[in-house]
Short mmCIF file of C-alpha atoms in Angstrom, two decimals:
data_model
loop_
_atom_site.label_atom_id
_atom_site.label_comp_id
_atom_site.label_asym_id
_atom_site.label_seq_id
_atom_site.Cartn_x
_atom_site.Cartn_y
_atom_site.Cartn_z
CA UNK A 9 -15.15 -20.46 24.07
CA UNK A 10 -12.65 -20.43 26.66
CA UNK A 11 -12.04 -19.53 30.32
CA UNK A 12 -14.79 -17.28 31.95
CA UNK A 13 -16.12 -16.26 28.20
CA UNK A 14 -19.36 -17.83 27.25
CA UNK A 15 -19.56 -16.25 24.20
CA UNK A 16 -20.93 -18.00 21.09
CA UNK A 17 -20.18 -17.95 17.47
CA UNK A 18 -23.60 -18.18 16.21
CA UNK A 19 -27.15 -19.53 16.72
CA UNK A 20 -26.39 -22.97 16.16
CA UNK A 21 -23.68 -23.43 18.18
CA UNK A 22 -26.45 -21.65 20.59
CA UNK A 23 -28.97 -24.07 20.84
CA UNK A 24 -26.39 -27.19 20.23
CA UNK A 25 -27.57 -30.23 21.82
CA UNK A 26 -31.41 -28.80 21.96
CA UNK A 27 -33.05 -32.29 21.23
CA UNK A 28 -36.41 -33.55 20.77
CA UNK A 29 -38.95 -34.12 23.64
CA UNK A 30 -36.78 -31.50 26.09
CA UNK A 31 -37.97 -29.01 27.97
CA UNK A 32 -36.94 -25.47 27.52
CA UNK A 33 -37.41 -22.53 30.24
CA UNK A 34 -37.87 -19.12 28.67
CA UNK A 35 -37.50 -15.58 30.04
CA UNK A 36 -40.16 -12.73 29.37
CA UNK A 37 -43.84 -11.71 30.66
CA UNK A 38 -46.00 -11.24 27.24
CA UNK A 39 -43.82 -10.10 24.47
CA UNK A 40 -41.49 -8.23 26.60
CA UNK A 41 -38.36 -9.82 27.37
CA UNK A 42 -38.66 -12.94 25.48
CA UNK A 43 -35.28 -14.20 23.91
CA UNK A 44 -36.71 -13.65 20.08
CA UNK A 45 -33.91 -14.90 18.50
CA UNK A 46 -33.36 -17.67 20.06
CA UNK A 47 -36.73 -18.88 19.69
CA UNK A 48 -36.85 -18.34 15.82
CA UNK A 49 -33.82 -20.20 16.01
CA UNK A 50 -35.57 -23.23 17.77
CA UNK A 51 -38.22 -22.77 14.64
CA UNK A 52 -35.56 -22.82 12.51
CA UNK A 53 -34.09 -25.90 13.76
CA UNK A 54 -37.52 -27.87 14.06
CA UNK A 55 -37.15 -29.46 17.18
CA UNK A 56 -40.33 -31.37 18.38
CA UNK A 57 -42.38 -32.63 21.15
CA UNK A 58 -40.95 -29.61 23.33
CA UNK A 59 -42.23 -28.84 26.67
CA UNK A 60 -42.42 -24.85 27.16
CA UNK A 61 -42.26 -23.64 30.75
CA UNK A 62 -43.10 -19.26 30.09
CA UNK A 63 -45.39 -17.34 31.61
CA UNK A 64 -47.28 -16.68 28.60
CA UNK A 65 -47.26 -18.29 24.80
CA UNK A 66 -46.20 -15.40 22.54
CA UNK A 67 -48.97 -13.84 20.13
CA UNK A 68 -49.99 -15.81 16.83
CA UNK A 69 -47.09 -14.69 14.55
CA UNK A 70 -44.23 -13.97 17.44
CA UNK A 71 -42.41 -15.45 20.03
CA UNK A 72 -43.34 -18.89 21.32
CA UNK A 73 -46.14 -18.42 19.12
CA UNK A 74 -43.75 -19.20 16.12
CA UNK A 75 -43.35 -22.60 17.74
CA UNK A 76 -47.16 -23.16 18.00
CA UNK A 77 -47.39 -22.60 14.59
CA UNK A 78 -44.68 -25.16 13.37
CA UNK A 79 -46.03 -27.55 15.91
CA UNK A 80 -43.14 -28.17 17.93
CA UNK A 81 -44.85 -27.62 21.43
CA UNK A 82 -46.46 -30.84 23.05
CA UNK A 83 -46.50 -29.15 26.52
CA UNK A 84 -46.69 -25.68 27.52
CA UNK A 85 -46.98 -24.47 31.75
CA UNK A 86 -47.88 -21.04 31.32
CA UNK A 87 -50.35 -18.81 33.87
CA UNK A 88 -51.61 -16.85 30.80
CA UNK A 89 -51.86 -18.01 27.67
CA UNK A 90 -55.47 -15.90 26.42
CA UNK A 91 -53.48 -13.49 23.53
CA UNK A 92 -52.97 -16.50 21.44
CA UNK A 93 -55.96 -17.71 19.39
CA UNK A 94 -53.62 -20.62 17.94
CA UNK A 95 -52.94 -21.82 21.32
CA UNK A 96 -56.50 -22.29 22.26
CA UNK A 97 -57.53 -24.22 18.85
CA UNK A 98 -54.77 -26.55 19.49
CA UNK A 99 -55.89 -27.27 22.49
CA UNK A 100 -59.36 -28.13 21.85
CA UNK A 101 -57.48 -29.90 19.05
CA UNK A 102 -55.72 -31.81 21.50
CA UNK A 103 -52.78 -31.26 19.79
CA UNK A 104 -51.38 -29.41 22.51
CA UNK A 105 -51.17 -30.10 26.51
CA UNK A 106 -51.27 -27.43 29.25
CA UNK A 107 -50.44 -26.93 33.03
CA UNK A 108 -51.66 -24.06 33.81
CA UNK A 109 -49.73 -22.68 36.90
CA UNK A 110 -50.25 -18.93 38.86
CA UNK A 111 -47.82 -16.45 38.04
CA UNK A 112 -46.29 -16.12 41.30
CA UNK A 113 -45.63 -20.10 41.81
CA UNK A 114 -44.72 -20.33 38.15
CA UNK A 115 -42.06 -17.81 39.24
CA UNK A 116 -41.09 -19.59 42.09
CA UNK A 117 -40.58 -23.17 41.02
CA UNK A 118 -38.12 -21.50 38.60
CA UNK A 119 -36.50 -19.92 41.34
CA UNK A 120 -35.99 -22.67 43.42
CA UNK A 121 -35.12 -25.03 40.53
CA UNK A 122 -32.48 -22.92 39.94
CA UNK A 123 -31.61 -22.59 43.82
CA UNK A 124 -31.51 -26.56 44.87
CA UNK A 125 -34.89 -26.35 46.61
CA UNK A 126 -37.47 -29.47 45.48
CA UNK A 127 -40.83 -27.81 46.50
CA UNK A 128 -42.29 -25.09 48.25
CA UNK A 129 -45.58 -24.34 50.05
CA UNK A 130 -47.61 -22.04 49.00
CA UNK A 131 -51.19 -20.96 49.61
CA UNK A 132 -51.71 -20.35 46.18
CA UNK A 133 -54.74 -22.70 44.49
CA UNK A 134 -55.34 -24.04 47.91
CA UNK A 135 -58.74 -25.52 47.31
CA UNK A 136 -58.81 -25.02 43.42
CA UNK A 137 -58.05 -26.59 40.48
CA UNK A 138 -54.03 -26.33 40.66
CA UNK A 139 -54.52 -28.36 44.48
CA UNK A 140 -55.49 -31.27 42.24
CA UNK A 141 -53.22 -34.41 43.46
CA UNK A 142 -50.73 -31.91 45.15
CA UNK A 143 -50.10 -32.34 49.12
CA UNK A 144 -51.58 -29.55 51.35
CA UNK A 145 -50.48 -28.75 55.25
CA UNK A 146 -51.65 -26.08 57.41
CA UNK A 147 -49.37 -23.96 58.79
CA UNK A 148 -50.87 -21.78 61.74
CA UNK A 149 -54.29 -21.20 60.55
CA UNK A 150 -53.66 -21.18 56.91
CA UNK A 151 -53.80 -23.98 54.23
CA UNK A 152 -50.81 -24.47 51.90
CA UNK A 153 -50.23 -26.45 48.86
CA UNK A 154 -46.68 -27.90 48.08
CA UNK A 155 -45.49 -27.21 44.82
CA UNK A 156 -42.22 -28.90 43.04
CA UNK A 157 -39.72 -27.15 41.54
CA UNK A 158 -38.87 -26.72 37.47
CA UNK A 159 -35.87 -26.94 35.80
CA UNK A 160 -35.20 -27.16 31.98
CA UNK A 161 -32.78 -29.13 29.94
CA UNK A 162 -32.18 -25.66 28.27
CA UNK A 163 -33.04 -22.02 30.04
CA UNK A 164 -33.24 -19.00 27.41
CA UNK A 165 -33.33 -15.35 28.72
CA UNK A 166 -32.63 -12.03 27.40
CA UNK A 167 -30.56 -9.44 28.91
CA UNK A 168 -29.81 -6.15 27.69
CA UNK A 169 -26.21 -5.76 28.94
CA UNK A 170 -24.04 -8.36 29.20
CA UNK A 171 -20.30 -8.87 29.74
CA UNK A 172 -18.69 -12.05 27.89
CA UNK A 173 -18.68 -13.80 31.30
CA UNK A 174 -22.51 -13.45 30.90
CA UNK A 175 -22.88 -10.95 33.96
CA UNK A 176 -26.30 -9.54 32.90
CA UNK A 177 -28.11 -6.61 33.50
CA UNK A 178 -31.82 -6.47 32.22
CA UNK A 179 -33.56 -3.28 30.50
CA UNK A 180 -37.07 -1.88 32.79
CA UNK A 181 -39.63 -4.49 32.87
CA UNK A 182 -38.30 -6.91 30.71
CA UNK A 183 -36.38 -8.26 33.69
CA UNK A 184 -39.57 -10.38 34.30
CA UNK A 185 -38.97 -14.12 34.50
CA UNK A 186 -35.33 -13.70 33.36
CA UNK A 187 -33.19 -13.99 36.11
CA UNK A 188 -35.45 -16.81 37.68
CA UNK A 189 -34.70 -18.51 34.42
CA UNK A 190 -31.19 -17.76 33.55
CA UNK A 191 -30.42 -19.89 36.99
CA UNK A 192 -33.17 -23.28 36.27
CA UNK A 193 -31.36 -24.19 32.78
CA UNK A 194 -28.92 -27.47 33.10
CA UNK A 195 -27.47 -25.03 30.25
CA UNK A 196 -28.51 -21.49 30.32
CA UNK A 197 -27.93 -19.60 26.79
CA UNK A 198 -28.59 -15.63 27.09
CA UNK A 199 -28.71 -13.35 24.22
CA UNK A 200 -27.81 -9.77 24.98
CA UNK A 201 -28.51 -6.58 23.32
CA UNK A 202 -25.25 -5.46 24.13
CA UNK A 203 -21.49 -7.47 24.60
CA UNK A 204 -19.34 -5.97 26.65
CA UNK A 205 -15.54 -6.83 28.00
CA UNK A 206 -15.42 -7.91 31.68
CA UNK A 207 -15.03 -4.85 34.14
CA UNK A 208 -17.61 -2.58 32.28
CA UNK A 209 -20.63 -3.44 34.19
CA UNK A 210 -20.99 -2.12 37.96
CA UNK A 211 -20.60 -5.35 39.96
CA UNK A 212 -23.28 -4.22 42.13
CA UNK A 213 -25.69 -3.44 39.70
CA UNK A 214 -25.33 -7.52 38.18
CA UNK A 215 -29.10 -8.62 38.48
CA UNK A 216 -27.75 -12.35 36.65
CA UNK A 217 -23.60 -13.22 37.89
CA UNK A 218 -22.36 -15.13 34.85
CA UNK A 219 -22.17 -18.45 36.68
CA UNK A 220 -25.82 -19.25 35.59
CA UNK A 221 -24.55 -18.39 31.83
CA UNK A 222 -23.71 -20.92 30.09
CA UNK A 223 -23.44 -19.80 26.40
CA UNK A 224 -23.91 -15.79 25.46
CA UNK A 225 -25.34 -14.43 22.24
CA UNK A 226 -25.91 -11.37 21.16
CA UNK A 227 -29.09 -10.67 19.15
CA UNK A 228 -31.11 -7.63 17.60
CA UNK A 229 -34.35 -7.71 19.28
CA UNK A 230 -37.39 -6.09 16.81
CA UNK A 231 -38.90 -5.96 20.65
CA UNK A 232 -42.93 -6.39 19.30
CA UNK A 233 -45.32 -4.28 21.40
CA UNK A 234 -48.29 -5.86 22.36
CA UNK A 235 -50.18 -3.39 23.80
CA UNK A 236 -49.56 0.09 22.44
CA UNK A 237 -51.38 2.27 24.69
CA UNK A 238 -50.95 6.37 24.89
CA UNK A 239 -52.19 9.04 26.73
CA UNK A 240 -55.09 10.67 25.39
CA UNK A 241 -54.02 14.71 25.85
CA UNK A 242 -50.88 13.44 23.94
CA UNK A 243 -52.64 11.96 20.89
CA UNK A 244 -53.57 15.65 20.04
CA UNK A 245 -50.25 16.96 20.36
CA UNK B 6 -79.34 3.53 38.71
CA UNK B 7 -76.78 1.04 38.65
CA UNK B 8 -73.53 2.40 38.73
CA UNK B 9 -70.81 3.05 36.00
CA UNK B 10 -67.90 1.44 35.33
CA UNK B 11 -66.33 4.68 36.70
CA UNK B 12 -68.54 5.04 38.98
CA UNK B 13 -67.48 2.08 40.78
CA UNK B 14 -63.83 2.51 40.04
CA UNK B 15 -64.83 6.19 42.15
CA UNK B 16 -66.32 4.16 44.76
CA UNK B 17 -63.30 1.61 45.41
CA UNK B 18 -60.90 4.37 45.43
CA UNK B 19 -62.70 5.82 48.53
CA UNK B 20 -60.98 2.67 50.61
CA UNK B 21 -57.55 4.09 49.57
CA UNK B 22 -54.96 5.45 52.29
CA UNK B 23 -52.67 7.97 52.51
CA UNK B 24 -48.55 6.13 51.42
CA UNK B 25 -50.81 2.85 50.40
CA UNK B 26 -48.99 0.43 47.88
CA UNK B 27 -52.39 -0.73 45.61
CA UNK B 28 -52.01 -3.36 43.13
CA UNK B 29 -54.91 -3.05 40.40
CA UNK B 30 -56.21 -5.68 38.44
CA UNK B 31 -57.16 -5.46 34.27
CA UNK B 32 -60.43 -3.97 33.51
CA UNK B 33 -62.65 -1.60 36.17
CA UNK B 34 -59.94 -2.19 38.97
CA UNK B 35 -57.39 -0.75 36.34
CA UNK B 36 -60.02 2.79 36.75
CA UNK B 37 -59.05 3.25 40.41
CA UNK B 38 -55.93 4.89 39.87
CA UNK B 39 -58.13 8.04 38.15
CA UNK B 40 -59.71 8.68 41.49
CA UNK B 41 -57.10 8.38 43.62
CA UNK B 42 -57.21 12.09 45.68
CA UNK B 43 -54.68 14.41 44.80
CA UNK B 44 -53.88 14.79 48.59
CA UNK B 45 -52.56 11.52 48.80
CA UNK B 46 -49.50 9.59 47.71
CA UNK B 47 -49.98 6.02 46.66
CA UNK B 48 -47.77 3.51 44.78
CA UNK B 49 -49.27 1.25 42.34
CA UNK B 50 -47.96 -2.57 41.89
CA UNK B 51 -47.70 -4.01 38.89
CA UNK B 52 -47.05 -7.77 39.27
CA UNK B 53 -44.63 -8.43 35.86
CA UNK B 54 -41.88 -6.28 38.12
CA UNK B 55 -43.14 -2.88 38.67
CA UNK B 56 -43.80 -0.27 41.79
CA UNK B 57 -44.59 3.27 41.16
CA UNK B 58 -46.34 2.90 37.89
CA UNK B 59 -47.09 5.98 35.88
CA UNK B 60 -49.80 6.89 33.11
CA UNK B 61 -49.57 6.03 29.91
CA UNK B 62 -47.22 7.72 27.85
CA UNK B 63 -47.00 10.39 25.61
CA UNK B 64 -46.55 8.71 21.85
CA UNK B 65 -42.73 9.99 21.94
CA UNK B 66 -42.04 8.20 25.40
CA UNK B 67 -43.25 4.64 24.37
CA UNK B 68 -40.78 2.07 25.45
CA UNK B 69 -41.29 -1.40 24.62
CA UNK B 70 -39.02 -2.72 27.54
CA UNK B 71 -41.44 -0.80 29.75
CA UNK B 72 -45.18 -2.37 30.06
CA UNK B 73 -47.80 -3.59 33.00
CA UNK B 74 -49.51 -6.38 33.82
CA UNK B 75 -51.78 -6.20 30.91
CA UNK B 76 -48.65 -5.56 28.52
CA UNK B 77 -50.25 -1.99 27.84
CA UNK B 78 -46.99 0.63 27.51
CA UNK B 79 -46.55 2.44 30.89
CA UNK B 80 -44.90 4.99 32.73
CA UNK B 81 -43.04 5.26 35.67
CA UNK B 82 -43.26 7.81 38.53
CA UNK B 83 -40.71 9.15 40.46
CA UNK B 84 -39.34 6.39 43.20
CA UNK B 85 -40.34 4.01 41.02
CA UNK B 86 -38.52 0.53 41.56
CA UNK B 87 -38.22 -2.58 38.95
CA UNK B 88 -37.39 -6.09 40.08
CA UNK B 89 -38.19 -9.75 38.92
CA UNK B 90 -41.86 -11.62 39.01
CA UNK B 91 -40.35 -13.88 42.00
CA UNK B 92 -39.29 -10.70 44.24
CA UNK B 93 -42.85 -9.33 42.74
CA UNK B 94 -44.79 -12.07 44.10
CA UNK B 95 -42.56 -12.55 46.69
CA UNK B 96 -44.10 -8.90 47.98
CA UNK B 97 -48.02 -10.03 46.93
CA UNK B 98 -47.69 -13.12 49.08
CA UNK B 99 -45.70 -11.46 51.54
CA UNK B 100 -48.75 -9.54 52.70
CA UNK B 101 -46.78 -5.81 51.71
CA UNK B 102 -49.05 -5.26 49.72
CA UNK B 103 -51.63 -2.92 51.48
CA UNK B 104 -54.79 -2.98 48.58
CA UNK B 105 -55.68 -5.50 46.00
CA UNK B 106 -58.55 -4.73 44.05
CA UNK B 107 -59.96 -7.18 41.13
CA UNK B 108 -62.49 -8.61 38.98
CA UNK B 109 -64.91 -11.92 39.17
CA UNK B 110 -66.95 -13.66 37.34
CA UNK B 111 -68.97 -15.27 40.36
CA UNK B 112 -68.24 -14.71 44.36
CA UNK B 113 -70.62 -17.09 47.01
CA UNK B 114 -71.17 -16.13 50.74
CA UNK B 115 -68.13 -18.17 51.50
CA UNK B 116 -66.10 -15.50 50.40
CA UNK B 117 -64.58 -17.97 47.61
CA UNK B 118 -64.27 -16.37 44.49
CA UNK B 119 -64.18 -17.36 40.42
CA UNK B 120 -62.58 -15.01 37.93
CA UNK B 121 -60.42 -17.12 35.15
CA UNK B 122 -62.03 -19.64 33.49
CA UNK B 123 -65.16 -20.70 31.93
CA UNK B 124 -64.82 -24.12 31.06
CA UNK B 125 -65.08 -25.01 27.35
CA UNK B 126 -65.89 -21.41 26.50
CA UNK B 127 -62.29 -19.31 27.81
CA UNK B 128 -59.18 -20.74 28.55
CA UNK B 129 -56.97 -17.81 29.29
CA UNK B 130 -55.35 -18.98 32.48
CA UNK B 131 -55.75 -17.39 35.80
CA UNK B 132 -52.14 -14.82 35.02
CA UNK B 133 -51.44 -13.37 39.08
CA UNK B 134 -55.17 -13.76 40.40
CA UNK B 135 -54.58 -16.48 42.28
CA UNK B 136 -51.86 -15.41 44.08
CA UNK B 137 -52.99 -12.22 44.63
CA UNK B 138 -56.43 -13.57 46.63
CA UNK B 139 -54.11 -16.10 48.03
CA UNK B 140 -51.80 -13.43 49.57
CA UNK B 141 -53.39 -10.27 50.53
CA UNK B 142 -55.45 -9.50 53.42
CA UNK B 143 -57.40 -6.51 51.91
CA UNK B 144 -58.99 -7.65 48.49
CA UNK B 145 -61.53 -5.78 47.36
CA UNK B 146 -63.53 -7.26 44.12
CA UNK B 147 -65.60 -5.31 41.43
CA UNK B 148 -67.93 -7.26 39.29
CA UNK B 149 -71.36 -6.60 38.00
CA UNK B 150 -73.91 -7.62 40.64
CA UNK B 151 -76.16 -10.04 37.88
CA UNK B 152 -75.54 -10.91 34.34
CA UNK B 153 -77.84 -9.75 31.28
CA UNK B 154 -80.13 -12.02 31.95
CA UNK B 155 -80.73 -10.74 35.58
CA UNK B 156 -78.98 -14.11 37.01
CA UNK B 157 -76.77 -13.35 40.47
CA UNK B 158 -72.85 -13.48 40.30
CA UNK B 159 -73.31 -12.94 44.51
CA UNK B 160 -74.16 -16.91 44.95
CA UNK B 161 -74.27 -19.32 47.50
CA UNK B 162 -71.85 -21.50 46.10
CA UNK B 163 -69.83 -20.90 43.04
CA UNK B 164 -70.01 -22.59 39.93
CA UNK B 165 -66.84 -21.48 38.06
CA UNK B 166 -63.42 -22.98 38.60
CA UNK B 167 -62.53 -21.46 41.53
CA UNK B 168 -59.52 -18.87 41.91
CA UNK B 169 -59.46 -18.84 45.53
CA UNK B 170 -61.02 -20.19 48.74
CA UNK B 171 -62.44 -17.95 51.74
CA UNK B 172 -60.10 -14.78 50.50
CA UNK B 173 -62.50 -12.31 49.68
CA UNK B 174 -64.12 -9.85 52.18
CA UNK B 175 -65.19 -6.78 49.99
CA UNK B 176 -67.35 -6.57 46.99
CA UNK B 177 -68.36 -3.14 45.30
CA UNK B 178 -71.31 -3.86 42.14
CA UNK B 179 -72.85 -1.92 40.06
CA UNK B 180 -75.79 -2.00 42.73
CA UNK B 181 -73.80 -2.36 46.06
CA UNK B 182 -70.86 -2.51 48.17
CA UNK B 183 -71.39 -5.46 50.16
CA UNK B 184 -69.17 -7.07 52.75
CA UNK B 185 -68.83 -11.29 53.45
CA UNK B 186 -68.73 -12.66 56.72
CA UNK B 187 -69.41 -15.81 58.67
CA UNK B 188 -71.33 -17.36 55.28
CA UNK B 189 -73.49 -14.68 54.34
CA UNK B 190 -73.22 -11.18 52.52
CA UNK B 191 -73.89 -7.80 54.63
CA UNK B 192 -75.55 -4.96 52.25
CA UNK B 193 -73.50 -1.94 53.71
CA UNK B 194 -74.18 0.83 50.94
CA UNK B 195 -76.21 1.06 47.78
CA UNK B 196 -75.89 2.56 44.54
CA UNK B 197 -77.60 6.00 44.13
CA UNK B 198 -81.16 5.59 43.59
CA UNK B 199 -81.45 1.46 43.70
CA UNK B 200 -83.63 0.13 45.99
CA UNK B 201 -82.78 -2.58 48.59
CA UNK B 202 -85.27 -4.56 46.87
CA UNK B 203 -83.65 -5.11 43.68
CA UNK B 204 -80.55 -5.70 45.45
CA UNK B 205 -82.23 -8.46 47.52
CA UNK B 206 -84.01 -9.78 44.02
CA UNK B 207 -80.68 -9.75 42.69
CA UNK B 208 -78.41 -11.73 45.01
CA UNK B 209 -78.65 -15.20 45.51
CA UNK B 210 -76.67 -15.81 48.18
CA UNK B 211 -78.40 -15.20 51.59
CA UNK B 212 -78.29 -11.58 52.32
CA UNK B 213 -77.98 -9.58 55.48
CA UNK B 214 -79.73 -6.03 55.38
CA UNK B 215 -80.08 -4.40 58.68
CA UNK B 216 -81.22 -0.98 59.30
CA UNK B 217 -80.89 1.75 57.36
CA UNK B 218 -79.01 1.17 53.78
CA UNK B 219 -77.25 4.56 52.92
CA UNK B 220 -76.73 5.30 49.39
CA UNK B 221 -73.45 5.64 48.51
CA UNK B 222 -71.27 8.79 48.64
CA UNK B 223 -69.26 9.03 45.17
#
């Protein structure tokens, strides 16, 4: 690695300095857009006591699910979590902790971790659950809570192009939580479906510059459906 | 006779306008966009990142890097537009967008509403719903008006974990559309053929019916 290129040998040198008891931010809304390599490559590794900050926990056998299974998550702040059946026995197990936070504030505290902002008000929860223990103020004649920020000791997203400076562009929908995430990581490691040089990618289509990119990978993603749903009139065809 | 799922999916879609951005939650709200009249142009939401979903696709057009809210495989329609979950929420508690329709489990006079957990029986997580009730102004809900047993979901107070507070206005059943106001429920329409009877026998909260109940035009 040197200059502007934050490309990376392999997956170890990937995840170097991913320790015990950290807490990792991850990209991707269900199974789409989740950095799958990298994750098998914390399972590989068999780093513990993680805390998990992802919208959702993977499915049984994929994505952060893998992680579930190997028992390396004590914490996971997720606003969805109900595709993984191992997720909920470990948590009447007690094996497992979560924070359950709304998708849109979940979103946000990655945002402004990544953006130097401590908290934020939002109106989201006001009066349930998530309002336990959290300041409120009204604000004309609305009542907001404040939420704090997030940021992880390590941030792992998945783009589909990237440039070696780690300018990313992300494919569709699996943009997601990516570029919220990409910028909340004290290091940020992106794996890419495709490398390219510097001066490929349209500056103006960048969704992630490269300064949030600490280390860049690039990885073959298998890219698990979850849901495979098709027109009917096309299932006769 | 109560209505169908459809059937209230047909009804909901009657509150749609003409250029209206609709986001539609999983399950019966998910029905709306079948009924949406040709005549008009409307842009559905789809909170993971998406404006101007399409149908589902053909079995040849399935793309993986392309799914909604409830990680199904979409579409997209022309002017469609993709961005992140924090611009996405950004527009749902913005106010921009113009319908929200949704699910419950329970909704009281107070207009609060429950829809994501049951404790010690479903922990799934409440996913967008609570920033969608938090954030728009024109939330319509779609439940089933009692549960097998007969019991109310229309209550005076809930007794779910809540998902919002004072955010809902609009309820369609599968006996009613009802509207909340000022602590109580207005009956404004019935399902085809139920009497105002059972919908009194069936809602707990208190209920105001005044004048004529018209049946519903589907």
């Amino acid at each position: 690695m040197s200059g502007l290129n934050k490309l990376v040998s392999n997956y170890d040198e990937a995840l170097q300095g991913l320790e015990d008891g950290m807490t990792i931010i991850a990209g991707g809304f269900g199974l789409c857009g989740i950095p799958e390599n990298l994750i098998a490559q914390i399972q590989k590794m068999g780093t513990k006591d993680l805390t998990i900050v992802s919208n959702n926990a993977g499915v049984d056998e994929f994505g952060l699910g893998l992680l579930l299974q190997s028992q390396q998550v004590k914490k996971m702040i997720a606003s969805y979590v109900g595709e993984n059946k191992l997720f909920e026995k470990q948590l009447l197990d007690g094996i497992l902790e979560v924070e359950l936070t709304p998708q849109g504030t979940l979103a946000e505290k990655m945002r402004s971790g990544g953006a130097g902002i401590p908290a934020f008000y939002t109106a989201t929860g006001y009066g349930t659950d998530v309002a336990t223990g959290k300041e409120s103020r009204k604000f004309g004649d609305k009542d907001y809570i404040l939420e704090e920020a997030i940021k992880g000791d390590f941030a792992l997203v998945k783009a589909w192009k990237a440039d070696l400076h780690g300018n990313a562009i992300y494919r569709m929908t699996a943009q997601n939580f990516n570029p919220m995430a990409a910028t909340a990581g004290k290091i940020t490691v992106m794996e890419a479906e495709y490398i390219v040089e510097p001066g490929e990618l349209d500056p103006a289509q960048i969704h992630t510059p490269g300064i949030y990119v600490n280390r860049l990978i690039q990885g073959d993603s298998e890219k698990r459906i979850e849901q495979r749903t098709i027109r009917q009139d096309s299932e006769a065809s | 006779m109560a209505l169908s799922r459809e059937q209230i999916a047909q009804r909901v879609a009657r509150e749609i306008q003409d250029g209206f951005y609709v986001n539609l939650g999983i399950g019966i709200p998910t029905l709306v966009s079948n009924y949406v009249p040709e005549d008009m142009e409307v842009s559905l939401h789809s909170e993971n990142g998406l404006l101007g979903m399409g149908p589902f696709p053909a079995a040849d057009e399935i793309d993986a890097d392309l799914i909604n809210a409830g990680k199904q495989t979409v579409t997209l329609n022309k002017g469609a537009s993709i961005f992140s979950s924090a611009e996405s929420f950004a527009m749902i508690r913005g106010g921009h967008v113009d319908l929200t329709v949704l699910g419950a489990f329970e909704l009281d006079v107070l207009g609060n509403i429950a829809s994501y957990m049951i404790p010690g029986k479903l922990i799934k997580g409440m996913g967008g719903a609570m920033d969608l009730v938090a954030g728009a102004d024109n939330i319509i809900v779609t439940m089933m008006h009692a549960d097998r047993h007969g019991n109310s979901k229309l209550l005076n107070k809930c007794t779910l974990p809540l998902t919002g507070v004072g955010c809902i206005k609009k309820v369609v059943t599968d006996l009613a559309y009802m509207k909340i106001s000022e602590g109580k429920f207005y009956l404004i329409e019935r399902a085809p053929g139920t009497s105002v009877d059972e919908i009194i026998s069936k809602t707990e909260g208190e209920l105001v019916v005044s004048g004529n109940i018209p049946e519903m035009a589907l």
